[in-house]
Coordinates of C-alpha atoms in Angstrom, one line a residue:
Chain A
M1338 CA 30.3 -20.3 -1.5
M1339 CA 30.9 -21.1 2.2
L1340 CA 30.2 -17.6 3.2
F1341 CA 27.0 -17.6 1.1
R1342 CA 25.8 -20.8 2.8
K1343 CA 26.6 -19.3 6.2
E1344 CA 24.7 -16.1 5.5
F1345 CA 21.8 -17.9 3.9
K1346 CA 21.5 -20.3 6.8
R1347 CA 21.7 -17.3 9.2
I1348 CA 18.8 -15.7 7.4
V1349 CA 16.5 -18.6 7.0
C1350 CA 17.0 -19.8 10.6
S1351 CA 16.1 -16.5 12.1
G1352 CA 12.7 -15.8 13.7
V1353 CA 12.0 -12.8 11.5
Y1354 CA 12.4 -14.9 8.4
V1355 CA 9.8 -17.3 9.7
L1356 CA 7.4 -14.3 10.1
F1357 CA 8.4 -13.1 6.6
F1358 CA 7.7 -16.5 5.0
A1359 CA 4.4 -16.9 6.8
A1360 CA 3.4 -13.3 5.9
E1361 CA 4.2 -13.9 2.2
F1362 CA 2.4 -17.2 2.2
F1363 CA -0.6 -15.9 3.9
F1364 CA -1.1 -12.5 2.3
A1365 CA 0.0 -13.1 -1.3
F1366 CA -0.9 -16.7 -1.8
Y1367 CA -3.6 -17.9 0.6
T1368 CA -5.8 -14.8 0.9
Q1369 CA -5.4 -13.8 -2.8
F1370 CA -4.4 -16.5 -5.3
W1371 CA -5.8 -19.6 -3.4
N1372 CA -9.0 -17.7 -2.6
D1373 CA -9.4 -16.6 -6.2
M1374 CA -9.1 -20.2 -7.4
S1375 CA -11.9 -21.4 -5.1
L1376 CA -14.5 -23.1 -7.1
G1377 CA -17.4 -20.8 -7.8
W1378 CA -15.3 -17.7 -8.4
N1379 CA -14.0 -18.7 -11.8
S1380 CA -15.7 -20.7 -14.4
Y1381 CA -13.2 -23.4 -15.4
A1382 CA -15.3 -25.0 -18.0
P1383 CA -15.4 -23.6 -21.6
P1384 CA -18.1 -20.8 -22.0
E1385 CA -21.4 -21.9 -23.3
P1386 CA -23.4 -19.9 -26.0
G1387 CA -26.2 -17.7 -24.9
G1388 CA -24.7 -16.9 -21.4
D1389 CA -24.0 -13.6 -19.7
Y1390 CA -20.3 -12.9 -20.1
G1391 CA -20.0 -9.6 -18.4
M1392 CA -18.7 -6.4 -19.9
T1393 CA -15.5 -5.9 -21.8
V1394 CA -13.6 -2.9 -23.2
V1395 CA -14.3 -2.4 -26.9
D1396 CA -12.8 -0.2 -29.6
D1397 CA -15.8 2.0 -30.3
P1398 CA -14.9 5.8 -30.7
E1399 CA -18.5 6.8 -30.9
L1400 CA -19.4 5.0 -27.7
L1401 CA -16.4 6.3 -25.9
T1402 CA -16.9 9.9 -26.9
Q1403 CA -20.6 9.9 -26.2
N1404 CA -20.4 8.3 -22.7
A1405 CA -17.3 10.3 -21.5
T1406 CA -18.6 13.6 -22.8
A1407 CA -22.1 13.0 -21.3
D1408 CA -20.5 12.1 -17.9
L1409 CA -18.2 15.1 -18.0
L1410 CA -21.1 17.4 -18.9
Q1411 CA -23.3 15.9 -16.1
N1412 CA -20.6 16.4 -13.5
F1413 CA -19.8 19.9 -14.8
I1414 CA -23.4 20.9 -14.2
S1415 CA -23.5 19.5 -10.7
N1416 CA -19.9 20.8 -10.2
N1417 CA -19.1 17.6 -8.4
F1418 CA -16.3 15.4 -9.7
T1419 CA -15.0 12.2 -8.1
T1420 CA -11.3 11.5 -8.5
Y1421 CA -8.8 9.1 -7.0
P1422 CA -5.5 10.9 -7.3
L1423 CA -3.7 8.8 -4.7
G1424 CA -6.1 5.8 -4.7
F1425 CA -8.5 7.4 -2.2
I1426 CA -11.7 9.1 -3.1
H1427 CA -11.5 12.9 -3.7
K1428 CA -14.5 15.1 -4.4
V1429 CA -13.5 18.1 -6.6
H1430 CA -15.6 21.3 -6.9
L1431 CA -14.2 23.6 -9.5
K1432 CA -14.2 27.3 -9.5
G1433 CA -12.5 30.2 -11.2
T1434 CA -10.1 29.6 -14.1
A1435 CA -10.3 25.8 -13.7
K1436 CA -14.0 25.9 -14.2
E1437 CA -13.6 28.1 -17.3
K1438 CA -11.0 25.8 -18.8
L1439 CA -13.3 22.9 -18.4
R1440 CA -16.2 24.9 -19.9
M1441 CA -14.1 25.6 -22.9
I1442 CA -13.3 21.9 -23.3
L1443 CA -17.0 21.1 -23.2
Q1444 CA -17.8 23.8 -25.7
M1445 CA -15.3 22.2 -28.1
L1446 CA -16.8 18.7 -27.5
T1447 CA -20.5 19.6 -27.5
G1448 CA -20.7 22.7 -29.7
F1449 CA -22.9 24.4 -27.0
D1450 CA -21.9 28.0 -26.3
D1451 CA -22.9 27.7 -22.7
P1452 CA -23.1 23.9 -22.0
E1453 CA -24.6 24.3 -18.5
T1454 CA -27.5 26.6 -19.6
Y1455 CA -28.2 24.7 -22.8
V1456 CA -28.5 21.3 -21.0
K1457 CA -30.8 22.7 -18.3
E1458 CA -33.1 24.4 -20.8
H1459 CA -33.2 21.7 -23.5
F1460 CA -32.8 18.3 -21.8
E1461 CA -35.1 16.5 -19.4
S1462 CA -33.9 15.4 -16.0
K1463 CA -33.8 11.7 -15.4
T1464 CA -33.5 11.5 -11.7
L1465 CA -33.8 14.0 -8.9
Y1466 CA -31.7 13.6 -5.8
Y1467 CA -30.5 15.8 -3.0
D1468 CA -27.0 16.0 -1.9
F1469 CA -26.5 17.4 1.6
D1470 CA -29.9 19.2 1.7
T1471 CA -28.6 22.0 -0.4
E1472 CA -29.3 22.6 -4.0
P1473 CA -31.1 19.6 -5.6
T1474 CA -29.0 17.8 -8.1
Y1475 CA -30.5 16.7 -11.4
E1476 CA -29.3 13.9 -13.7
Y1477 CA -30.1 14.9 -17.3
Q1478 CA -31.0 12.6 -20.2
I1479 CA -28.3 13.7 -22.6
P1480 CA -28.9 12.7 -26.2
E1481 CA -26.4 11.8 -28.9
L1482 CA -23.8 14.5 -29.0
N1483 CA -22.0 13.6 -32.2
V1484 CA -18.7 14.6 -30.7
L1485 CA -16.7 13.1 -33.5
S1486 CA -18.3 15.5 -36.0
R1487 CA -16.5 18.3 -34.1
V1488 CA -13.2 16.7 -33.0
S1489 CA -11.1 13.7 -34.0
I1490 CA -10.7 10.8 -31.6
E1491 CA -7.1 11.9 -31.0
D1492 CA -8.1 15.4 -30.1
F1493 CA -10.9 14.0 -27.9
R1494 CA -8.4 11.9 -25.9
A1495 CA -6.1 15.0 -25.6
L1496 CA -9.0 17.1 -24.3
M1497 CA -10.0 14.4 -21.8
T1498 CA -6.4 14.2 -20.6
E1499 CA -6.5 18.0 -20.1
A1500 CA -9.7 17.7 -18.2
D1501 CA -8.1 15.1 -16.0
K1502 CA -5.2 17.5 -15.3
I1503 CA -7.7 20.3 -14.5
L1504 CA -9.4 17.9 -11.9
G1505 CA -6.0 17.2 -10.3
G1506 CA -5.5 13.7 -11.8
G1507 CA -6.9 10.4 -10.9
S1508 CA -10.3 10.9 -12.6
F1509 CA -12.1 8.5 -15.0
Y1510 CA -11.1 10.8 -17.9
S1511 CA -7.4 9.9 -17.6
P1512 CA -5.8 7.9 -20.4
E1513 CA -5.4 4.9 -18.1
E1514 CA -9.1 4.8 -17.0
I1515 CA -11.2 6.3 -19.8
D1516 CA -11.6 3.2 -21.9
S1517 CA -12.3 0.8 -19.1
T1518 CA -14.9 3.3 -17.7
F1519 CA -16.7 4.6 -20.7
C1520 CA -16.1 2.2 -23.6
L1521 CA -17.7 -1.0 -22.3
A1522 CA -20.0 -3.3 -24.1
P1523 CA -21.3 -6.8 -23.3
A1524 CA -18.7 -9.4 -24.0
S1525 CA -19.7 -11.7 -26.9
Y1526 CA -19.5 -15.5 -26.8
E1527 CA -16.8 -15.4 -29.5
D1528 CA -14.6 -13.0 -27.4
V1529 CA -14.9 -15.1 -24.3
L1530 CA -14.3 -18.3 -26.2
S1531 CA -11.3 -16.8 -27.8
E1532 CA -9.9 -15.8 -24.4
Y1533 CA -10.6 -19.3 -23.0
N1534 CA -8.9 -21.0 -26.0
A1535 CA -5.9 -18.7 -25.6
L1536 CA -5.6 -19.7 -21.9
V1537 CA -6.0 -23.4 -22.6
N1538 CA -4.1 -23.8 -25.9
D1539 CA -1.6 -20.9 -26.1
D1540 CA -1.0 -20.3 -22.3
K1541 CA -1.2 -24.0 -21.4
I1542 CA -3.4 -22.8 -18.5
T1543 CA -0.5 -22.3 -16.0
N1544 CA 1.0 -19.4 -17.9
G1545 CA -2.2 -17.5 -17.5
Y1546 CA -2.5 -18.3 -13.8
A1547 CA 1.2 -17.6 -13.4
R1548 CA 0.5 -14.0 -14.3
L1549 CA -2.2 -13.8 -11.7
F1550 CA 0.1 -15.4 -9.2
C1551 CA 2.8 -12.9 -9.9
D1552 CA 0.3 -10.0 -9.7
Y1553 CA -0.4 -10.8 -6.1
H1554 CA 3.1 -11.7 -5.1
G1555 CA 4.5 -8.6 -6.7
I1556 CA 2.4 -6.4 -4.4
F1557 CA 3.7 -7.9 -1.2
M1558 CA 7.2 -8.5 -2.3
A1559 CA 7.5 -4.7 -2.8
L1560 CA 7.0 -4.3 1.0
L1561 CA 7.8 -7.4 3.0
P1562 CA 11.6 -7.6 2.3
V1563 CA 12.3 -4.3 4.2
F1564 CA 11.4 -5.9 7.5
L1565 CA 13.7 -8.9 7.0
I1566 CA 16.5 -6.6 5.7
A1567 CA 16.2 -4.1 8.5
V1568 CA 16.4 -6.8 11.2
Y1569 CA 19.1 -8.9 9.5
L1570 CA 21.5 -6.0 8.7
S1571 CA 21.1 -4.4 12.1
E1572 CA 21.9 -7.6 13.9
D1573 CA 25.6 -7.0 13.7
R1574 CA 25.2 -3.7 15.5
R1575 CA 22.8 -5.1 18.1
S1576 CA 25.1 -8.0 19.0
K1577 CA 28.1 -5.7 19.1
M1578 CA 29.9 -7.7 16.4
E1579 CA 30.2 -4.8 13.9
Q1580 CA 33.7 -3.7 15.0
I1581 CA 34.9 -7.3 15.0
I1582 CA 33.6 -7.8 11.4
Y1583 CA 35.2 -4.5 10.4
S1584 CA 38.5 -5.8 11.5
R1585 CA 38.4 -9.0 9.5
S1586 CA 40.4 -9.3 6.3
I1587 CA 37.3 -10.1 4.2
S1588 CA 36.7 -7.5 1.5
S1589 CA 33.6 -5.3 1.8
A1590 CA 32.4 -6.2 -1.7
K1591 CA 32.6 -9.9 -1.0
L1592 CA 30.7 -9.6 2.3
M1593 CA 28.0 -7.2 1.2
L1594 CA 27.4 -8.8 -2.2
T1595 CA 27.2 -12.3 -0.6
R1596 CA 24.7 -10.9 1.9
F1597 CA 22.7 -9.3 -1.0
A1598 CA 22.7 -12.6 -2.8
A1599 CA 21.7 -14.6 0.3
L1600 CA 18.9 -12.1 1.0
V1601 CA 17.5 -12.3 -2.5
C1602 CA 17.6 -16.1 -2.6
A1603 CA 16.0 -16.3 0.8
M1604 CA 13.2 -14.0 -0.2
M1605 CA 12.5 -15.9 -3.4
L1606 CA 12.0 -19.1 -1.4
P1607 CA 8.4 -18.4 -0.3
V1608 CA 7.6 -17.3 -3.9
L1609 CA 9.0 -20.5 -5.4
S1610 CA 7.5 -22.7 -2.7
T1611 CA 4.0 -21.2 -3.2
A1612 CA 4.6 -21.7 -7.0
V1613 CA 4.6 -25.4 -6.3
L1614 CA 1.3 -25.2 -4.5
A1615 CA -0.1 -23.0 -7.2
N1616 CA 0.7 -25.6 -9.8
V1617 CA -1.0 -28.2 -7.6
R1618 CA -4.1 -26.0 -7.3
V1619 CA -4.3 -25.5 -11.1
M1620 CA -3.9 -29.3 -11.6
Q1621 CA -6.7 -29.9 -9.1
V1622 CA -9.0 -27.7 -11.2
Y1623 CA -7.9 -28.4 -14.8
G1624 CA -6.4 -31.9 -14.6
V1625 CA -2.7 -32.7 -15.2
S1626 CA -2.5 -32.8 -19.0
G1627 CA -1.8 -29.9 -21.2
L1628 CA -0.1 -27.8 -18.5
D1629 CA 3.2 -26.0 -18.6
Y1630 CA 4.6 -27.1 -15.2
F1631 CA 7.4 -24.5 -15.3
A1632 CA 5.2 -21.5 -16.0
M1633 CA 4.9 -20.4 -12.3
F1634 CA 8.7 -20.6 -11.8
K1635 CA 9.5 -18.8 -15.1
Y1636 CA 7.1 -16.0 -14.4
S1637 CA 8.3 -15.8 -10.8
L1638 CA 11.9 -15.3 -12.0
I1639 CA 11.1 -12.7 -14.6
W1640 CA 8.4 -10.9 -12.7
I1641 CA 9.1 -11.1 -9.0
L1642 CA 12.8 -11.5 -8.9
P1643 CA 13.5 -8.0 -10.3
T1644 CA 11.2 -6.5 -7.6
V1645 CA 13.1 -8.4 -4.9
I1646 CA 16.5 -7.3 -6.3
A1647 CA 15.4 -3.6 -6.5
V1648 CA 13.9 -3.5 -3.0
T1649 CA 16.8 -5.4 -1.4
G1650 CA 19.4 -3.3 -3.1
A1651 CA 17.7 0.0 -2.2
D1652 CA 17.0 -1.0 1.4
M1653 CA 20.6 -2.2 1.9
L1654 CA 21.8 1.1 0.6
L1655 CA 19.5 3.1 2.8
M1656 CA 20.4 1.0 5.9
G1657 CA 23.9 2.3 5.5
F1658 CA 22.8 5.9 6.1
L1659 CA 19.6 5.8 8.1
H1660 CA 18.2 4.3 11.2
P1661 CA 16.4 1.0 10.4
V1662 CA 13.0 2.4 11.7
V1663 CA 13.3 5.3 9.2
V1664 CA 14.0 2.8 6.3
V1665 CA 11.0 0.7 7.3
V1666 CA 8.7 3.7 7.5
G1667 CA 10.0 5.2 4.3
Q1668 CA 9.6 1.9 2.4
F1669 CA 6.1 1.6 3.7
V1670 CA 5.2 5.1 2.6
F1671 CA 6.7 4.5 -0.8
W1672 CA 4.9 1.2 -1.2
F1673 CA 1.6 2.6 0.0
F1674 CA 1.5 5.4 -2.5
S1675 CA 3.1 3.5 -5.4
T1676 CA 0.5 0.6 -5.0
N1677 CA -2.4 3.0 -4.7
L1678 CA -1.4 4.9 -7.9
V1679 CA -1.5 1.7 -9.9
S1680 CA -4.9 0.1 -10.3
P1681 CA -5.4 -3.6 -11.3
T1682 CA -6.4 -2.4 -14.9
S1683 CA -3.5 0.1 -15.3
P1684 CA -1.2 -0.4 -18.3
I1685 CA 2.4 -1.3 -17.4
G1686 CA 4.5 1.8 -16.9
L1687 CA 8.3 1.9 -17.1
F1688 CA 8.7 3.1 -13.5
H1689 CA 6.0 0.9 -11.9
L1690 CA 7.7 -1.2 -9.2
T1691 CA 4.5 -3.3 -8.9
I1692 CA 3.2 -4.6 -12.2
R1693 CA -0.5 -5.4 -12.2
H1694 CA -2.3 -8.1 -14.3
N1695 CA -5.2 -9.2 -12.2
T1696 CA -6.5 -11.9 -14.4
C1697 CA -5.5 -15.3 -15.8
Y1698 CA -6.7 -14.1 -19.2
G1699 CA -5.5 -11.2 -21.2
R1700 CA -2.7 -13.1 -22.9
Q1701 CA -2.7 -10.8 -26.0
E1702 CA -2.7 -7.7 -23.9
F1703 CA 0.4 -9.0 -22.0
I1704 CA 2.2 -9.9 -25.2
D1705 CA 1.4 -6.4 -26.6
N1706 CA 3.0 -4.9 -23.4
L1707 CA 6.0 -7.3 -23.4
P1708 CA 8.5 -4.6 -24.6
I1709 CA 7.6 -2.2 -21.8
F1710 CA 7.4 -5.1 -19.3
T1711 CA 10.9 -6.2 -20.3
E1712 CA 12.3 -2.6 -20.0
N1713 CA 10.6 -2.2 -16.6
R1714 CA 12.0 -5.4 -15.2
L1715 CA 15.5 -4.8 -16.6
L1716 CA 15.5 -1.2 -15.2
F1717 CA 14.6 -2.4 -11.7
T1718 CA 17.1 -5.2 -11.8
A1719 CA 19.8 -2.8 -12.8
L1720 CA 18.7 -0.3 -10.2
G1721 CA 18.8 -3.0 -7.5
I1722 CA 22.3 -4.1 -8.5
L1723 CA 23.5 -0.5 -8.6
C1724 CA 22.2 0.1 -5.2
A1725 CA 23.8 -3.1 -3.9
L1726 CA 27.1 -1.9 -5.3
A1727 CA 26.6 1.5 -3.8
S1728 CA 25.9 -0.1 -0.4
V1729 CA 29.3 -1.9 -0.7
Y1730 CA 30.9 1.5 -0.9
V1731 CA 28.9 2.9 2.0
W1732 CA 29.8 -0.1 4.1
K1733 CA 33.4 0.3 3.2
C1734 CA 33.3 3.9 4.3
R1735 CA 31.7 3.0 7.6
R1736 CA 34.3 0.3 8.1
E1737 CA 37.0 2.9 7.6
G1738 CA 35.2 5.3 10.0
K1739 CA 34.5 7.9 7.2
L1740 CA 30.7 7.7 7.5
R1741 CA 28.3 7.6 10.3
E1742 CA 24.5 7.1 10.4
I1743 CA 22.6 10.3 9.4
K1744 CA 20.7 11.7 12.3
L1745 CA 17.5 13.3 11.1
L1746 CA 17.4 15.5 14.1
P1747 CA 21.2 16.1 14.6
K1748 CA 20.9 18.5 17.4
L1749 CA 18.8 16.2 19.4
P1750 CA 20.8 14.1 21.9
V1751 CA 19.2 10.7 21.8
H1752 CA 20.0 7.3 23.3
Q1753 CA 22.8 5.5 21.7
S1754 CA 20.5 2.5 21.5
E1755 CA 20.6 0.7 18.1
A1756 CA 17.7 -1.1 16.6
Chain B
M562 CA 7.9 8.8 43.8
K563 CA 7.6 12.6 43.5
L564 CA 5.5 14.2 40.9
S565 CA 8.6 16.2 39.8
C566 CA 10.3 12.9 38.9
Y567 CA 7.4 11.9 36.6
L568 CA 7.3 15.3 35.1
S569 CA 11.0 15.3 34.5
C570 CA 10.7 11.8 32.9
L571 CA 7.8 13.1 30.8
F572 CA 9.7 16.1 29.4
I573 CA 12.9 14.1 28.8
N574 CA 11.0 11.4 26.9
L575 CA 9.0 13.9 24.9
K576 CA 12.1 15.7 23.9
R577 CA 14.7 12.9 23.4
N578 CA 12.8 9.8 22.6
S579 CA 9.4 10.6 21.2
L580 CA 10.0 13.8 19.2
P581 CA 10.9 12.2 15.9
H582 CA 7.9 9.9 16.0
I583 CA 5.6 12.8 17.0
L584 CA 7.0 14.8 14.1
A585 CA 6.4 11.9 11.7
A586 CA 2.8 11.5 13.0
A587 CA 2.3 15.3 12.6
A588 CA 3.6 15.2 9.1
L589 CA 1.2 12.3 8.3
T590 CA -1.7 14.4 9.8
A591 CA -0.7 17.4 7.8
S592 CA -0.8 15.4 4.6
V593 CA -4.4 14.3 5.1
P594 CA -5.9 17.3 3.2
L595 CA -3.5 16.5 0.3
V596 CA -4.7 12.9 0.0
F597 CA -8.3 13.4 0.9
C598 CA -11.0 15.9 0.2
L599 CA -12.3 17.1 3.6
T600 CA -15.3 19.1 2.5
S601 CA -19.0 18.1 2.1
L602 CA -18.4 14.4 2.7
T603 CA -21.1 11.9 3.6
E604 CA -20.6 9.8 6.8
P605 CA -18.9 6.9 5.2
L606 CA -16.6 9.1 3.1
A607 CA -15.8 11.3 6.1
A608 CA -14.7 8.1 8.0
Q609 CA -12.2 7.2 5.3
P610 CA -9.4 9.7 6.2
L611 CA -9.9 8.9 9.9
E612 CA -9.8 5.1 9.5
M613 CA -7.8 4.4 6.3
Y614 CA -5.0 7.0 6.7
L615 CA -4.8 8.8 10.0
S616 CA -4.9 5.4 11.8
L617 CA -1.3 5.0 10.8
T618 CA -0.4 7.6 13.4
G619 CA -1.1 4.8 15.9
T620 CA 1.6 2.7 14.3
L621 CA 4.0 5.7 14.2
L622 CA 3.5 6.8 17.7
L623 CA 2.9 3.7 19.8
T624 CA 5.0 1.0 18.2
P625 CA 8.4 2.5 19.2
I626 CA 7.7 2.9 22.9
F627 CA 10.2 0.2 23.7
L628 CA 12.8 1.5 21.1
P629 CA 15.0 3.7 23.3
E630 CA 15.8 0.7 25.6
Q631 CA 16.1 -1.9 22.9
N632 CA 19.8 -2.2 23.5
A633 CA 20.0 -4.6 26.5
E634 CA 22.8 -2.6 28.2
I635 CA 20.8 0.6 28.1
R636 CA 17.8 -1.2 29.3
D637 CA 19.7 -2.6 32.3
T638 CA 20.9 0.9 33.1
V639 CA 17.4 2.2 33.1
R640 CA 16.1 -0.7 35.2
M641 CA 18.6 0.2 37.9
R642 CA 16.7 3.4 38.6
K643 CA 14.0 3.6 41.2
M644 CA 11.3 4.3 38.7
S645 CA 10.5 1.0 37.1
Y646 CA 11.1 0.6 33.3
L647 CA 7.5 -0.4 32.6
S648 CA 6.2 2.6 34.4
V649 CA 8.3 4.8 32.1
C650 CA 6.8 2.9 29.1
A651 CA 3.4 3.3 30.5
L652 CA 4.0 7.1 30.9
R653 CA 5.1 7.2 27.2
L654 CA 1.9 5.3 26.3
V655 CA -0.3 7.8 28.1
Y656 CA 1.2 11.0 26.6
L657 CA 1.4 9.4 23.1
C658 CA -2.3 8.5 23.3
I659 CA -3.1 12.1 24.2
I660 CA -1.1 13.3 21.3
L661 CA -2.9 10.8 19.1
A662 CA -6.2 12.2 20.3
V663 CA -5.0 15.7 19.6
L664 CA -4.1 14.8 16.0
Y665 CA -7.5 13.2 15.5
A666 CA -9.2 16.3 16.9
V667 CA -7.4 18.4 14.4
I668 CA -8.6 16.4 11.4
T669 CA -12.1 16.0 12.9
A670 CA -12.3 19.7 13.3
A671 CA -11.2 20.2 9.7
L672 CA -14.0 17.8 8.6
V673 CA -16.5 19.7 10.7
I674 CA -15.3 23.1 9.3
G675 CA -15.6 21.5 5.8
E676 CA -19.3 20.8 6.5
S677 CA -18.8 17.0 6.3
R678 CA -21.2 14.8 8.1
I679 CA -19.3 13.9 11.3
T680 CA -20.5 12.2 14.4
P681 CA -18.7 11.6 17.7
E682 CA -18.5 8.0 16.6
H683 CA -16.1 9.1 13.8
F684 CA -13.8 10.7 16.3
W685 CA -13.8 7.8 18.8
G686 CA -13.9 5.2 16.2
G687 CA -10.9 6.6 14.4
I688 CA -9.0 6.8 17.6
S689 CA -9.9 3.2 18.4
T690 CA -8.6 2.1 15.0
A691 CA -5.3 3.9 15.5
L692 CA -5.0 2.5 19.0
F693 CA -5.6 -1.0 17.7
L694 CA -2.9 -0.6 15.1
G695 CA -0.5 0.9 17.6
A696 CA -1.3 -1.8 20.2
A697 CA -0.5 -4.5 17.5
G698 CA 2.8 -2.8 17.0
V699 CA 3.5 -2.7 20.8
L700 CA 2.6 -6.4 21.2
G701 CA 4.8 -7.3 18.2
A702 CA 7.7 -5.4 19.6
A703 CA 7.3 -6.9 23.0
L704 CA 7.0 -10.5 21.8
G705 CA 9.7 -10.2 19.1
G706 CA 12.1 -8.1 21.2
N707 CA 12.6 -5.8 18.2
T708 CA 10.7 -2.7 17.2
I709 CA 10.9 -3.6 13.5
I710 CA 8.8 -6.7 14.2
G711 CA 6.3 -4.4 15.9
Y712 CA 6.1 -2.3 12.8
M713 CA 5.8 -5.4 10.7
A714 CA 2.8 -6.7 12.7
S715 CA 1.1 -3.3 12.7
M716 CA 1.7 -2.5 9.0
L717 CA 0.8 -5.9 7.7
Y718 CA -2.4 -6.0 9.7
Y719 CA -3.3 -2.6 8.2
V720 CA -2.6 -4.0 4.7
V721 CA -4.6 -7.2 5.2
N722 CA -7.7 -5.1 5.9
F723 CA -7.7 -4.0 2.3
S724 CA -7.9 -7.6 1.0
L725 CA -9.8 -9.6 3.7
K726 CA -12.1 -6.7 4.6
T727 CA -15.3 -7.8 6.4
R728 CA -13.9 -11.4 6.8
L729 CA -12.0 -9.9 9.7
G730 CA -15.3 -9.5 11.5
V731 CA -15.2 -7.3 14.6
F732 CA -11.5 -6.6 14.0
F733 CA -12.0 -5.0 10.6
L734 CA -10.5 -1.5 10.8
F735 CA -12.6 0.3 8.2
G736 CA -16.1 -0.5 9.6
L737 CA -17.3 3.1 9.5
S738 CA -16.2 3.6 5.9
C739 CA -17.8 0.4 4.8
E740 CA -20.8 0.8 7.0
T741 CA -20.6 -2.6 8.6
G742 CA -22.4 -1.4 11.7
V743 CA -19.9 -3.2 14.0
S744 CA -19.0 -1.3 17.2
K745 CA -15.6 0.1 17.5
L746 CA -15.5 -1.0 21.2
W747 CA -14.1 -4.3 20.0
L748 CA -11.1 -2.6 18.6
L749 CA -10.7 -0.4 21.7
G750 CA -11.0 -3.4 24.0
S751 CA -8.6 -5.5 21.9
A752 CA -6.1 -2.6 21.9
A753 CA -6.2 -2.5 25.7
A754 CA -5.8 -6.3 25.9
M755 CA -2.8 -6.3 23.5
I756 CA -1.1 -3.5 25.4
A757 CA -1.7 -5.4 28.7
A758 CA -0.4 -8.6 27.1
A759 CA 2.7 -6.7 25.9
F760 CA 3.4 -5.4 29.3
G761 CA 2.6 -8.7 30.9
C762 CA 5.0 -10.4 28.5
L763 CA 7.8 -8.1 29.4
K764 CA 7.2 -8.3 33.1
Y765 CA 6.5 -12.0 33.6
I766 CA 8.0 -13.8 30.7
R767 CA 11.0 -11.8 29.7
R768 CA 11.4 -10.5 33.3
I769 CA 12.0 -6.9 32.3
D770 CA 10.4 -4.4 34.7

């Protein structure tokens, strides 16, 4: 316990921890959550009948098949598809077998032997625009295609998934995006009122906002810990204390696991501190009655803590092998791509380090996804703890002189300077 | 000081200190065609790989210029030499900026060959963005005394541009992609100021020169 207090104090009193705390507070809380709760962004009063409630995803197979097929057909004719395989826009122009495969999919969906020719000959163009002063691009008024008379909804989804693969992934035809892109209808007063009532009565307001709070914190807590860990764990080497610590009688497991626990606790401090502020903010808007005051903390522990444990354990393990700069850059690359691959509307995946739920509503959707959410969080907690245990072994080997830092360019003589 | 000394310093630094970072930046550059389409892009879309992705080469190349001498004992050994430590760092800065420009030239050429709409502003604007990120890293490393803090400053500023966007005003990195119309000279000037501040901090406050 004394060792834990000593390590914890060492962490929280360091300059880099102050930067970490400030960054977490500013990025995750102030610029995102606090900003979202500014009056004007969200309507806090119950919805009124006859208003405009925006669009919502509906379960309408005919609407979905018509819109998605028409869009695919339009893009096929202009041979210009927009995809986001890694979160950044990608323009795809098909040729060869890929184009043939997509043509076959369209034949199955539309019943047209040659979809391109048929549309050009039979349907009027809606708009004419030029793209790059080359061939003019037409937008066709595609009528009702009755796709479901030719394929079932399950086969339709399978064909669209195949189309997405042909396009290289990240298109609007993927299973994650197809409904939220092509199956939208105006939200009804009853739908919106039902969501509002779920937030107020079932979620006791704060549970809903806690999910939004954790959505933002989860993004940054997948990246920020690496800086604190890299500086903290390399401090022994920098101050030339490593050999002295190696010679002490303390067990490797006790020292490394205590450091792991101290790091995790220190990193949860800004999350739990801002949870207090988030509660205050919700109280300012909704009043003090009818709230679940522990919601922010409960969700922080079940949602953010596994992310912190996973990142801390993995980074501690990597720090045993690699130079701290390599660990930082590697973590950033991993975070960059993993965050870009998961959109705010993506369903929860088992291997998603960052879980998105970018709304205070959607209670039923969250409950429906609770099993996969639980598996995901348990997986990352287990992974983090395993990595922490592995880092104990690595540290023990280094202590015994059996393991040295891996040099990525081993034949390159470099300075012996340690980060 | 003889030119041969500077050339010797240049080659040794290229080979022994900067090579891993140059290789990392080259790998990032090589991955641009995998992440982005480079053909037939409009002006805003053509700016995206240069501003939103390739600008990280600034972080990779410039942030670690003080890394080789981060150990105080090694730094003291280097400072004993006739060539001042800060002039060695300045030399590193110069050749790394040239390498940065070369990497940008490669991707800009790829965009031109792909018949994307590219203007000279894309090239210089992209370099300005990368230099700004790199300079943020340099300043962070100088003030914090640790290269990791430099990476933290640079990477977090990059990340915050995705959320705060145009609220960053003239310091918004993705101005060309979002067509804000703000001149990139602000970023270039700020980069120069940050680098000057970093060197000034080392020379006058921490007394390392």
